Amino acid sequence: MDRKEGLNMEDVLGNSSFSDYISSSFPLQSVFDFSFEGEMMPLGFMELLGVQDSNPSLFDMAQQAPSVTQPLNNPCSTKIESPAGVLNQPATPNSPSISSASSEDVDDETVKVDDQEKDQQKTKKQLKPKKTNQKRQREARFAFMTKSEVDHLEDGYRWRKYGQKAVKNSSFPRSYYRCTTISCNVKKRVERSFSDPSIVITTYEGQHTHPSPIMPRSSLAAGAQLSLDISAAGAGASGFGTAVQRTPSKYKQPPLNFGQNGSSLNPSFVHERRFLQLRSVFT
DNA sequence: CGCCTTTGACCAGCGC
DNA sequence: GCGCTGGTCAAAGGCG
């Protein structure tokens, strides 16, 4: 896979040196906020997901939470990362510069020029003329960690699972999801931290080209509740995502004491909030 | 019947 | 070149 990524989560989390890794690999603030090269990103997490305009903008709410930009000492349990430098230029649905943001090879170079990226993309296409014109073309990625007992965090979009793989150095499989909306090729990977099974690592790839399909309904309420959580907890990112266990009978997950609701967002979310511990996973 | 998950197979990239 | 690993495909089956 993209080994040049060099940021394998198992490697990061599996050796209890995540803090070392973070401190040595990233500016600490990049773990939590969307700052980029010393500037605050104009886009937030929800916008990265394509949640924008018409939506109640959890991101806006999050932005209002003063601690959103708080770095490491923020005791929230959800960490937002930019493991592959994907925050360099998160593609937005309205942005024409998606292609220039698709590179994730930060191990090769921290800063890339557009020309270089274009050349790289050309090279990739040339190297793989077979069957994979779309394949292996990575969108901007970003990952975040959520302390949750359920793997799938409801984010207002509908996802279809298209694969699951056992991950090296981890006893937990990694699940691959794709946005079910036509023409939206956003993907996400969900895996559980090997070192701390209570932590779910979700990696998003790409950008939604549509508003959240379920936002008008339950997610709206969930979003409102999220905002409450965000401001109440004073942890901007901690409220993101609603832990929801869909179709529990089909998921091979251990029995849980919470989050059993298969359709409603809020109950499990409330439960998740309670399980959010005010401690850092870096410790 | 439609949507979804499951799961084995296949493909591509990388290190040795 | 080979093996390992991650990522994707697609058929099969389940569920509402």
PDB file of N, CA and C (backbone and C1' of nucleotides) in Angstrom, chain A residues 3-4 128 130 136 158 160-162 164 250-252, chain B residues 3-15:
ATOM      1  N   ARG A   3       3.146   2.748   1.395  1.00  0.00           N
ATOM      2  CA  ARG A   3       4.098   2.657   2.498  1.00  0.00           C
ATOM      3  C   ARG A   3       4.917   3.910   2.623  1.00  0.00           C
ATOM      4  N   LYS A   4       5.054   4.593   1.512  1.00  0.00           N
ATOM      5  CA  LYS A   4       5.799   5.823   1.637  1.00  0.00           C
ATOM      6  C   LYS A   4       5.047   6.821   2.493  1.00  0.00           C
ATOM      7  N   LYS A 128       0.497   2.847 -14.318  1.00  0.00           N
ATOM      8  CA  LYS A 128      -0.613   1.922 -14.145  1.00  0.00           C
ATOM      9  C   LYS A 128      -1.672   2.160 -15.195  1.00  0.00           C
ATOM     10  N   LYS A 130      -3.250  -0.021 -16.748  1.00  0.00           N
ATOM     11  CA  LYS A 130      -4.253  -1.075 -16.687  1.00  0.00           C
ATOM     12  C   LYS A 130      -5.416  -0.659 -15.836  1.00  0.00           C
ATOM     13  N   ARG A 136      -5.867   4.092  -7.125  1.00  0.00           N
ATOM     14  CA  ARG A 136      -4.598   4.559  -6.573  1.00  0.00           C
ATOM     15  C   ARG A 136      -4.416   6.057  -6.681  1.00  0.00           C
ATOM     16  N   ARG A 158     -24.014   8.574   4.382  1.00  0.00           N
ATOM     17  CA  ARG A 158     -24.270   7.145   4.282  1.00  0.00           C
ATOM     18  C   ARG A 158     -23.071   6.468   3.642  1.00  0.00           C
ATOM     19  N   ARG A 160     -21.108   2.789   2.514  1.00  0.00           N
ATOM     20  CA  ARG A 160     -21.224   1.372   2.191  1.00  0.00           C
ATOM     21  C   ARG A 160     -19.875   0.716   2.371  1.00  0.00           C
ATOM     22  N   LYS A 161     -19.909  -0.324   3.093  1.00  0.00           N
ATOM     23  CA  LYS A 161     -18.657  -1.030   3.332  1.00  0.00           C
ATOM     24  C   LYS A 161     -18.293  -1.850   2.106  1.00  0.00           C
ATOM     25  N   TYR A 162     -17.095  -1.703   1.665  1.00  0.00           N
ATOM     26  CA  TYR A 162     -16.693  -2.451   0.468  1.00  0.00           C
ATOM     27  C   TYR A 162     -15.495  -3.337   0.707  1.00  0.00           C
ATOM     28  N   GLN A 164     -12.822  -5.239   3.922  1.00  0.00           N
ATOM     29  CA  GLN A 164     -12.258  -5.341   5.267  1.00  0.00           C
ATOM     30  C   GLN A 164     -10.987  -6.154   5.187  1.00  0.00           C
ATOM     31  N   LYS A 250     -25.371  -7.924  12.549  1.00  0.00           N
ATOM     32  CA  LYS A 250     -24.515  -8.300  11.434  1.00  0.00           C
ATOM     33  C   LYS A 250     -23.069  -7.935  11.675  1.00  0.00           C
ATOM     34  N   TYR A 251     -22.856  -7.053  12.565  1.00  0.00           N
ATOM     35  CA  TYR A 251     -21.490  -6.644  12.822  1.00  0.00           C
ATOM     36  C   TYR A 251     -20.840  -7.612  13.806  1.00  0.00           C
ATOM     37  N   LYS A 252     -19.681  -7.953  13.439  1.00  0.00           N
ATOM     38  CA  LYS A 252     -18.941  -8.847  14.317  1.00  0.00           C
ATOM     39  C   LYS A 252     -18.227  -8.041  15.377  1.00  0.00           C
TER      40      LYS A 252
ATOM     41  P    DC B   3     -31.364   0.833  -4.014  1.00  0.00           P
ATOM     42  O5'  DC B   3     -30.566   0.579  -2.661  1.00  0.00           O
ATOM     43  C5'  DC B   3     -31.257   0.739  -1.422  1.00  0.00           C
ATOM     44  C4'  DC B   3     -30.498   0.022  -0.319  1.00  0.00           C
ATOM     45  C3'  DC B   3     -28.990   0.279  -0.322  1.00  0.00           C
ATOM     46  O3'  DC B   3     -28.588   0.790   0.924  1.00  0.00           O
ATOM     47  C1'  DC B   3     -29.477  -2.043  -0.119  1.00  0.00           C
ATOM     48  P    DC B   4     -27.157   1.370   1.073  1.00  0.00           P
ATOM     49  O5'  DC B   4     -26.432   0.215   1.895  1.00  0.00           O
ATOM     50  C5'  DC B   4     -26.960  -0.187   3.171  1.00  0.00           C
ATOM     51  C4'  DC B   4     -26.448  -1.560   3.520  1.00  0.00           C
ATOM     52  C3'  DC B   4     -24.922  -1.681   3.513  1.00  0.00           C
ATOM     53  O3'  DC B   4     -24.414  -1.553   4.818  1.00  0.00           O
ATOM     54  C1'  DC B   4     -26.034  -3.606   2.574  1.00  0.00           C
ATOM     55  P    DT B   5     -22.889  -1.599   5.024  1.00  0.00           P
ATOM     56  O5'  DT B   5     -22.618  -3.161   5.303  1.00  0.00           O
ATOM     57  C5'  DT B   5     -23.358  -3.816   6.317  1.00  0.00           C
ATOM     58  C4'  DT B   5     -23.031  -5.307   6.344  1.00  0.00           C
ATOM     59  C3'  DT B   5     -21.553  -5.628   6.590  1.00  0.00           C
ATOM     60  O3'  DT B   5     -21.476  -6.691   7.530  1.00  0.00           O
ATOM     61  C1'  DT B   5     -22.277  -6.623   4.564  1.00  0.00           C
ATOM     62  P    DT B   6     -20.107  -7.121   8.119  1.00  0.00           P
ATOM     63  O5'  DT B   6     -19.715  -8.405   7.262  1.00  0.00           O
ATOM     64  C5'  DT B   6     -20.664  -9.454   7.134  1.00  0.00           C
ATOM     65  C4'  DT B   6     -20.170 -10.497   6.152  1.00  0.00           C
ATOM     66  C3'  DT B   6     -18.682 -10.862   6.299  1.00  0.00           C
ATOM     67  O3'  DT B   6     -18.577 -12.266   6.409  1.00  0.00           O
ATOM     68  C1'  DT B   6     -19.210 -10.359   4.054  1.00  0.00           C
ATOM     69  P    DT B   7     -17.290 -12.934   6.997  1.00  0.00           P
ATOM     70  O5'  DT B   7     -16.507 -13.380   5.700  1.00  0.00           O
ATOM     71  C5'  DT B   7     -17.220 -13.985   4.624  1.00  0.00           C
ATOM     72  C4'  DT B   7     -16.346 -14.064   3.400  1.00  0.00           C
ATOM     73  C3'  DT B   7     -14.836 -14.091   3.695  1.00  0.00           C
ATOM     74  O3'  DT B   7     -14.222 -15.070   2.882  1.00  0.00           O
ATOM     75  C1'  DT B   7     -15.318 -12.409   2.144  1.00  0.00           C
ATOM     76  P    DG B   8     -13.045 -15.921   3.454  1.00  0.00           P
ATOM     77  O5'  DG B   8     -12.426 -16.539   2.130  1.00  0.00           O
ATOM     78  C5'  DG B   8     -13.280 -17.064   1.125  1.00  0.00           C
ATOM     79  C4'  DG B   8     -12.879 -16.553  -0.238  1.00  0.00           C
ATOM     80  C3'  DG B   8     -11.386 -16.675  -0.547  1.00  0.00           C
ATOM     81  O3'  DG B   8     -11.225 -17.318  -1.808  1.00  0.00           O
ATOM     82  C1'  DG B   8     -12.138 -14.455  -0.958  1.00  0.00           C
ATOM     83  P    DA B   9      -9.804 -17.647  -2.385  1.00  0.00           P
ATOM     84  O5'  DA B   9      -9.658 -16.590  -3.567  1.00  0.00           O
ATOM     85  C5'  DA B   9     -10.761 -16.387  -4.444  1.00  0.00           C
ATOM     86  C4'  DA B   9     -10.480 -15.218  -5.372  1.00  0.00           C
ATOM     87  C3'  DA B   9      -9.062 -15.200  -5.940  1.00  0.00           C
ATOM     88  O3'  DA B   9      -9.105 -14.961  -7.339  1.00  0.00           O
ATOM     89  C1'  DA B   9      -9.559 -13.133  -4.859  1.00  0.00           C
ATOM     90  P    DC B  10      -7.813 -15.168  -8.235  1.00  0.00           P
ATOM     91  O5'  DC B  10      -7.447 -13.649  -8.572  1.00  0.00           O
ATOM     92  C5'  DC B  10      -8.470 -12.776  -9.055  1.00  0.00           C
ATOM     93  C4'  DC B  10      -8.033 -11.342  -8.925  1.00  0.00           C
ATOM     94  C3'  DC B  10      -6.611 -11.063  -9.429  1.00  0.00           C
ATOM     95  O3'  DC B  10      -6.672 -10.187 -10.540  1.00  0.00           O
ATOM     96  C1'  DC B  10      -7.043 -10.010  -7.328  1.00  0.00           C
ATOM     97  P    DC B  11      -5.374  -9.914 -11.377  1.00  0.00           P
ATOM     98  O5'  DC B  11      -4.934  -8.473 -10.834  1.00  0.00           O
ATOM     99  C5'  DC B  11      -5.901  -7.437 -10.758  1.00  0.00           C
ATOM    100  C4'  DC B  11      -5.310  -6.223 -10.067  1.00  0.00           C
ATOM    101  C3'  DC B  11      -3.887  -5.876 -10.519  1.00  0.00           C
ATOM    102  O3'  DC B  11      -3.817  -4.499 -10.850  1.00  0.00           O
ATOM    103  C1'  DC B  11      -4.008  -6.038  -8.150  1.00  0.00           C
ATOM    104  P    DA B  12      -2.554  -3.964 -11.644  1.00  0.00           P
ATOM    105  O5'  DA B  12      -1.836  -3.075 -10.522  1.00  0.00           O
ATOM    106  C5'  DA B  12      -2.612  -2.127  -9.813  1.00  0.00           C
ATOM    107  C4'  DA B  12      -1.801  -1.508  -8.689  1.00  0.00           C
ATOM    108  C3'  DA B  12      -0.352  -1.175  -9.066  1.00  0.00           C
ATOM    109  O3'  DA B  12      -0.011   0.092  -8.533  1.00  0.00           O
ATOM    110  C1'  DA B  12      -0.389  -2.633  -7.206  1.00  0.00           C
ATOM    111  P    DG B  13       1.322   0.770  -8.978  1.00  0.00           P
ATOM    112  O5'  DG B  13       2.100   0.857  -7.589  1.00  0.00           O
ATOM    113  C5'  DG B  13       1.415   1.400  -6.464  1.00  0.00           C
ATOM    114  C4'  DG B  13       2.241   1.195  -5.213  1.00  0.00           C
ATOM    115  C3'  DG B  13       3.728   1.495  -5.369  1.00  0.00           C
ATOM    116  O3'  DG B  13       4.183   2.237  -4.255  1.00  0.00           O
ATOM    117  C1'  DG B  13       3.425  -0.724  -4.600  1.00  0.00           C
ATOM    118  P    DC B  14       5.556   2.939  -4.334  1.00  0.00           P
ATOM    119  O5'  DC B  14       6.387   2.097  -3.261  1.00  0.00           O
ATOM    120  C5'  DC B  14       5.801   1.840  -1.988  1.00  0.00           C
ATOM    121  C4'  DC B  14       6.568   0.736  -1.271  1.00  0.00           C
ATOM    122  C3'  DC B  14       8.087   0.861  -1.391  1.00  0.00           C
ATOM    123  O3'  DC B  14       8.661   0.913  -0.101  1.00  0.00           O
ATOM    124  C1'  DC B  14       7.347  -1.355  -1.902  1.00  0.00           C
ATOM    125  P    DG B  15      10.129   1.299   0.059  1.00  0.00           P
ATOM    126  O5'  DG B  15      10.725  -0.045   0.694  1.00  0.00           O
ATOM    127  C5'  DG B  15      10.030  -0.670   1.775  1.00  0.00           C
ATOM    128  C4'  DG B  15      10.623  -2.039   2.053  1.00  0.00           C
ATOM    129  C3'  DG B  15      12.143  -2.080   2.069  1.00  0.00           C
ATOM    130  O3'  DG B  15      12.583  -2.906   3.144  1.00  0.00           O
ATOM    131  C1'  DG B  15      11.313  -3.574   0.413  1.00  0.00           C
TER     132       DG B  15
END
